[in-house]
Coordinates of C-alpha atoms and ligand atoms in Angstrom, one line a residue:
M29 CA -37.5 13.2 32.8
R30 CA -40.6 12.0 30.9
W31 CA -40.9 8.4 29.8
S32 CA -39.0 7.2 32.8
W33 CA -39.9 5.1 35.8
Q34 CA -38.6 4.8 39.3
F35 CA -37.4 1.3 40.1
A36 CA -35.3 1.9 43.3
K37 CA -34.4 4.4 45.8
V38 CA -30.8 4.6 47.2
A39 CA -29.9 6.9 50.1
G40 CA -33.2 8.8 49.5
I41 CA -32.4 9.4 45.8
P42 CA -34.9 8.0 43.3
I43 CA -33.2 5.8 40.6
R44 CA -35.2 5.9 37.4
V45 CA -34.9 4.0 34.1
H46 CA -35.8 5.6 30.8
A47 CA -37.9 3.8 28.2
T48 CA -35.2 4.0 25.6
F49 CA -32.9 2.1 27.9
L50 CA -35.4 -0.8 28.1
I51 CA -35.8 -0.7 24.3
F52 CA -32.0 -0.9 24.0
L53 CA -31.9 -4.0 26.2
V54 CA -34.6 -5.7 24.2
F55 CA -32.9 -4.8 20.9
V56 CA -29.6 -6.3 22.1
F57 CA -31.3 -9.5 23.3
V58 CA -33.3 -10.0 20.0
A59 CA -30.4 -9.2 17.8
L60 CA -28.1 -11.7 19.6
A61 CA -30.8 -14.4 20.1
R62 CA -31.3 -14.4 16.3
G63 CA -27.7 -14.3 15.3
Q64 CA -26.3 -16.5 18.0
S65 CA -27.9 -18.5 20.8
T66 CA -30.3 -17.5 23.6
A67 CA -27.6 -18.3 26.1
V68 CA -25.3 -15.8 24.5
A69 CA -28.1 -13.2 24.4
L70 CA -28.9 -13.7 28.0
E71 CA -25.3 -13.5 29.1
T72 CA -24.9 -10.2 27.1
V73 CA -28.0 -8.6 28.5
G74 CA -26.8 -9.7 32.0
F75 CA -23.5 -8.0 31.2
F76 CA -25.2 -4.8 30.2
L77 CA -27.3 -4.9 33.4
A78 CA -24.1 -5.3 35.5
L79 CA -22.5 -2.5 33.5
F80 CA -25.4 -0.2 34.2
A81 CA -25.3 -1.1 37.9
C82 CA -21.7 0.3 37.7
V83 CA -23.1 3.4 36.0
V84 CA -25.6 3.9 38.8
L85 CA -22.8 3.6 41.3
H86 CA -20.8 6.2 39.3
E87 CA -23.8 8.6 39.5
L88 CA -24.2 7.9 43.2
G89 CA -20.6 8.9 43.6
H90 CA -21.5 12.4 42.2
A91 CA -24.7 12.6 44.2
L92 CA -23.3 11.6 47.6
T93 CA -20.2 13.9 47.2
A94 CA -22.6 16.8 46.2
R95 CA -24.6 16.0 49.4
R96 CA -21.5 16.6 51.5
Y97 CA -21.6 20.2 50.2
G98 CA -25.3 20.6 50.9
V99 CA -26.4 20.0 47.3
R100 CA -29.3 17.6 46.9
T101 CA -30.0 15.3 43.9
R102 CA -33.5 15.2 42.4
D103 CA -33.0 11.8 40.8
I104 CA -30.7 9.6 38.7
T105 CA -32.0 8.4 35.3
L106 CA -30.5 5.5 33.2
L107 CA -30.3 6.2 29.5
P108 CA -28.7 4.0 26.8
I109 CA -25.8 6.4 26.7
G110 CA -25.2 6.3 30.5
G111 CA -26.6 7.8 33.6
V112 CA -27.7 11.4 34.4
A113 CA -27.7 12.6 38.0
R114 CA -29.9 15.8 38.3
L115 CA -28.3 17.9 41.0
E116 CA -30.4 20.7 42.3
R117 CA -27.6 23.1 41.6
I118 CA -23.9 22.9 40.7
P119 CA -21.6 23.8 43.6
E120 CA -20.0 27.1 42.5
K121 CA -16.9 26.8 44.6
P122 CA -14.4 25.4 42.0
S123 CA -12.8 22.9 44.5
Q124 CA -16.2 21.5 45.3
E125 CA -17.2 21.1 41.6
I126 CA -13.9 19.3 41.0
A127 CA -14.5 16.9 43.8
V128 CA -18.1 16.2 42.7
A129 CA -17.0 15.7 39.1
L130 CA -14.1 13.4 39.9
A131 CA -16.2 11.2 42.4
G132 CA -17.9 9.5 39.5
P133 CA -14.9 8.2 37.6
A134 CA -13.2 7.4 40.9
V135 CA -16.0 5.0 41.7
N136 CA -15.4 3.1 38.4
F137 CA -11.6 2.9 39.2
L138 CA -12.6 1.5 42.6
I139 CA -14.9 -1.1 41.1
A140 CA -12.1 -2.1 38.6
A141 CA -9.7 -2.5 41.5
V142 CA -12.1 -4.7 43.4
L143 CA -12.8 -6.8 40.3
L144 CA -9.0 -7.1 39.8
A145 CA -8.6 -8.4 43.3
I146 CA -11.4 -10.9 42.9
L147 CA -9.9 -12.2 39.6
L148 CA -6.4 -12.5 41.0
A149 CA -7.7 -14.3 44.1
G150 CA -9.4 -16.8 41.9
G151 CA -6.2 -17.5 39.9
G152 CA -7.2 -15.1 37.1
G153 CA -3.5 -14.5 36.4
R154 CA -3.6 -17.4 34.0
L155 CA -6.2 -15.6 31.9
L156 CA -3.4 -13.2 30.8
E157 CA -1.8 -16.0 28.8
D158 CA -4.9 -16.7 26.8
P159 CA -6.5 -13.6 25.2
A160 CA -9.6 -15.5 24.1
A161 CA -10.3 -16.7 27.6
L162 CA -9.7 -13.2 28.9
Q163 CA -12.2 -11.8 26.4
G164 CA -14.8 -14.4 27.4
N165 CA -14.4 -13.8 31.1
F166 CA -17.4 -11.9 32.5
L167 CA -15.5 -10.2 35.3
A168 CA -12.5 -9.3 33.2
R169 CA -14.8 -7.6 30.6
L170 CA -16.6 -5.7 33.4
L171 CA -13.2 -4.6 34.7
A172 CA -12.1 -3.3 31.3
Y173 CA -15.4 -1.4 30.7
N174 CA -15.1 0.3 34.1
V175 CA -11.6 1.5 33.3
F176 CA -13.0 2.7 29.9
L177 CA -16.0 4.4 31.5
A178 CA -13.7 6.3 33.9
L179 CA -11.3 7.4 31.2
F180 CA -14.1 8.3 28.7
N181 CA -15.9 10.5 31.3
L182 CA -12.6 12.3 32.0
I183 CA -12.4 13.6 28.4
P184 CA -12.8 17.4 28.9
A185 CA -16.0 17.6 26.9
F186 CA -18.3 19.8 29.0
P187 CA -20.8 18.8 30.4
M188 CA -19.1 15.5 30.8
D189 CA -17.2 15.0 34.0
G190 CA -13.8 16.0 32.6
G191 CA -15.4 19.1 31.1
R192 CA -16.7 20.1 34.5
V193 CA -13.2 19.7 35.9
L194 CA -11.9 21.9 33.1
R195 CA -14.6 24.6 33.9
A196 CA -13.8 24.5 37.6
V197 CA -10.0 24.8 36.9
L198 CA -10.6 27.8 34.6
A199 CA -13.0 29.3 37.2
T200 CA -10.1 29.6 39.7
R201 CA -8.5 32.1 37.3
L202 CA -11.4 33.6 35.3
D203 CA -14.9 34.6 36.2
Y204 CA -17.5 31.8 36.3
L205 CA -19.4 32.9 33.2
R206 CA -16.2 33.1 31.1
A207 CA -15.0 29.8 32.4
T208 CA -18.3 28.2 31.4
Q209 CA -18.2 29.7 27.9
I210 CA -14.7 28.4 27.2
A211 CA -15.5 24.9 28.6
A212 CA -18.7 24.8 26.6
N213 CA -16.8 25.8 23.4
V214 CA -14.2 23.1 24.0
G215 CA -17.0 20.6 24.7
Q216 CA -18.8 21.5 21.5
G217 CA -15.6 21.2 19.5
I218 CA -14.9 17.7 20.9
A219 CA -18.6 16.8 20.3
L220 CA -18.0 17.6 16.6
L221 CA -15.0 15.3 16.6
F222 CA -17.2 12.6 18.3
G223 CA -19.7 13.2 15.6
L224 CA -17.2 12.7 12.8
A225 CA -15.9 9.5 14.5
G226 CA -19.5 8.4 14.8
I227 CA -20.1 8.8 11.1
F228 CA -17.0 6.8 10.1
G229 CA -16.8 4.5 13.0
N230 CA -18.9 3.7 16.0
P231 CA -22.5 5.1 15.5
F232 CA -22.9 5.1 19.2
L233 CA -20.6 8.1 19.4
L234 CA -23.2 10.1 17.4
F235 CA -25.6 10.0 20.3
I236 CA -22.9 11.0 22.7
A237 CA -21.9 13.9 20.4
L238 CA -25.5 15.1 20.3
F239 CA -25.9 14.9 24.0
V240 CA -22.6 16.8 24.7
F241 CA -23.3 19.5 22.0
I242 CA -26.8 20.3 23.2
G243 CA -25.9 20.0 26.9
A244 CA -23.0 22.4 26.6
G245 CA -25.1 25.0 24.9
Q246 CA -27.9 24.7 27.4
E247 CA -25.7 25.0 30.5
A248 CA -23.8 27.9 29.1
A249 CA -27.0 29.8 28.4
A250 CA -28.3 29.1 32.0
V251 CA -25.1 30.3 33.6
Q252 CA -25.2 33.5 31.4
M253 CA -28.8 34.3 32.6
R254 CA -27.8 33.7 36.2
S255 CA -24.7 35.8 36.1
A256 CA -26.6 38.7 34.5
F257 CA -28.6 38.9 37.8
E258 CA -25.7 38.4 40.1
G259 CA -25.5 41.1 42.7
V260 CA -28.4 43.0 41.2
P261 CA -31.0 44.0 43.8
V262 CA -34.8 43.8 42.9
S263 CA -35.0 47.6 43.2
R264 CA -32.8 48.1 40.2
A265 CA -34.9 45.8 38.0
M266 CA -38.5 46.6 39.1
I267 CA -41.0 48.6 37.3
R268 CA -42.1 51.7 39.3
D269 CA -44.8 52.9 36.9
F270 CA -47.6 50.4 37.1
R271 CA -51.3 50.0 37.9
A272 CA -52.6 48.0 40.8
I273 CA -56.1 46.7 41.3
R274 CA -58.2 46.1 44.4
G275 CA -59.4 42.6 45.2
D276 CA -63.1 43.7 45.6
E277 CA -63.3 45.3 42.2
P278 CA -65.0 43.4 39.4
L279 CA -63.1 41.6 36.7
S280 CA -64.4 44.0 34.1
R281 CA -62.2 46.7 35.7
A282 CA -59.2 44.5 35.0
V283 CA -60.3 44.0 31.4
E284 CA -60.6 47.7 31.0
L285 CA -57.0 48.2 32.3
L286 CA -55.7 45.4 30.1
L287 CA -57.4 46.8 27.0
N288 CA -56.0 50.3 27.7
G289 CA -52.6 48.7 27.3
H290 CA -51.4 49.6 30.7
Q291 CA -49.9 46.2 31.5
Q292 CA -50.5 42.4 31.4
D293 CA -50.4 41.5 35.0
F294 CA -51.7 43.5 38.0
P295 CA -50.7 43.4 41.7
V296 CA -53.9 42.9 43.7
L297 CA -54.4 45.0 46.9
G298 CA -56.5 44.0 49.9
V299 CA -59.0 46.3 51.6
G300 CA -56.8 47.4 54.5
P301 CA -53.8 49.6 53.9
G302 CA -50.6 47.8 53.1
T303 CA -52.0 44.4 52.2
V304 CA -51.0 42.8 48.9
L305 CA -53.1 39.8 48.1
G306 CA -51.1 38.5 45.1
I307 CA -51.1 39.0 41.4
L308 CA -53.8 38.9 38.7
T309 CA -52.2 37.4 35.6
R310 CA -53.4 38.0 32.1
A311 CA -53.7 34.2 31.6
D312 CA -56.0 33.8 34.6
L313 CA -58.0 36.8 33.6
L314 CA -58.6 35.4 30.1
K315 CA -59.3 31.9 31.4
S316 CA -62.0 33.3 33.7
L317 CA -63.5 35.4 30.8
A318 CA -63.5 32.4 28.5
S319 CA -65.5 30.3 31.0
G320 CA -68.1 33.1 31.0
R321 CA -67.6 34.1 34.6
T322 CA -67.4 37.9 34.1
D323 CA -69.3 38.5 37.3
R324 CA -66.5 37.5 39.5
R325 CA -64.4 39.8 41.7
V326 CA -60.7 40.2 41.1
E327 CA -59.7 38.4 44.4
E328 CA -61.4 35.2 43.3
V329 CA -58.9 34.7 40.4
T330 CA -55.9 36.2 42.2
K331 CA -52.8 34.0 42.1
R332 CA -51.4 33.9 45.6
S333 CA -48.6 31.4 45.2
C334 CA -46.1 33.9 43.7
G335 CA -45.5 35.7 47.0
T336 CA -43.8 39.0 47.1
A337 CA -40.3 40.4 46.8
H338 CA -38.4 42.9 48.8
P339 CA -36.6 45.8 47.1
R340 CA -33.2 44.9 48.5
E341 CA -33.6 41.2 47.8
M342 CA -31.3 39.8 45.1
L343 CA -32.9 39.4 41.7
E344 CA -31.4 35.9 41.2
G345 CA -33.5 34.3 43.9
V346 CA -36.7 36.1 42.9
F347 CA -36.2 35.0 39.3
R348 CA -35.7 31.4 40.4
R349 CA -39.0 31.5 42.4
M350 CA -40.9 33.0 39.4
Q351 CA -39.6 30.1 37.2
E352 CA -40.4 27.4 39.7
N353 CA -44.0 28.7 40.4
G354 CA -44.8 29.7 36.9
C355 CA -45.3 33.4 37.8
P356 CA -45.1 36.0 35.1
A357 CA -44.8 38.8 37.7
V358 CA -44.2 39.4 41.4
P359 CA -45.2 42.5 43.5
V360 CA -42.4 44.2 45.3
V361 CA -43.3 45.2 48.8
E362 CA -41.5 47.2 51.5
A363 CA -41.1 45.8 55.0
D364 CA -44.1 47.9 56.2
G365 CA -46.3 46.2 53.5
S366 CA -46.5 49.1 51.0
L367 CA -46.4 48.2 47.4
V368 CA -43.5 49.9 45.6
G369 CA -43.0 48.1 42.4
M370 CA -43.4 45.0 40.2
V371 CA -40.9 42.6 38.7
T372 CA -42.1 40.9 35.4
L373 CA -40.4 38.1 33.4
E374 CA -40.5 40.6 30.4
N375 CA -38.5 43.3 32.1
V376 CA -36.1 40.8 33.7
G377 CA -35.4 39.4 30.3
E378 CA -34.7 42.8 28.9
L379 CA -32.4 43.5 31.8
A380 CA -30.4 40.3 31.0
M381 CA -30.0 41.4 27.5
V382 CA -28.8 44.9 28.5
Q383 CA -26.4 43.3 31.0
A384 CA -25.1 40.9 28.3
A385 CA -24.5 43.8 25.9
L386 CA -22.7 45.8 28.5
G387 CA -20.6 42.8 29.5
G388 CA -19.7 42.3 25.8
A389 CA -18.7 45.9 25.4
R390 CA -16.6 45.8 28.6
A391 CA -14.8 42.6 27.4
R392 CA -14.0 44.2 24.1
G393 CA -13.0 47.6 25.5
G394 CA -11.2 46.3 28.5
G395 CA -8.4 44.7 26.5
G396 CA -6.2 42.4 28.7
A397 CA -7.5 43.7 32.0
Ligands
ZN11 ZN1 -20.1 11.3 35.8

């Protein structure tokens, strides 16, 4: 996440804090120091820091449970509305997703139980007779907030924890895509209620509403894209009618092909039979022309980091590689090294659209199947 800095590393997971969170702390301090006393302001900021330590522990609960299922966490970032643990992927087995989602709130319940034990051991039972003293007690307030955090996160507003549980429960009966769509719709419905409550009550809820509404839409779209490629081999998505270019040819040859409208990106062949060097992208070609280097050979501007795909490989993995490496196209190569096709982001996007349309037609025509 941009505008965030790492300040710790726990169990190999970078813990980052977002600029808006620091601004939030300063805002709380300044507002209270002006209205009340510096001591009250310091105590409140200290309370928020303790609360956000609990949020970090909550996120670590998700991250370490995910690790048990072989899913790594890129980082944990603190925002004013809470924490976000960026898992590399969501475990698709429903039981595992439920365990990962519940681990966060479980940590808050655990913290609350520990705080309760500390309070009782220190004779905190007396606090119950005096509501004002109870409110003023640092540990008692922290306890109450932890219970609140756990319960709030269990509201089934996808992508909040409770919403993930809902999706996973639905996924045990429906297919994953359908389960995600329903959970996202429920999430966005609850987000609208949060929004209304935010307008008439606590403005903080407006931020949460926005976060849930946008997050639900994004995750549903990502799952839809992935599921369109599920079980589809590269051979079904690749272009078979394409032009390749040799690495020792001049760039002017590529320009000629581009202007003829054949295609945007070209697989580049080596000198020997069955050697694919990589891909010449339109962007790299234009960049080289713009810098006035028209005398170069194709192999000098060939992008080699995209690798190749095999015709029987699953499209899902190839698509992920293309996104990660910023590749608009990947050559498809048989085991013997012969070039048989090309996958481009453009034709993959079209395939996703066709699959979605077919899926929609199936859902409507299939009735209650
Ligand atoms: Zn959580």
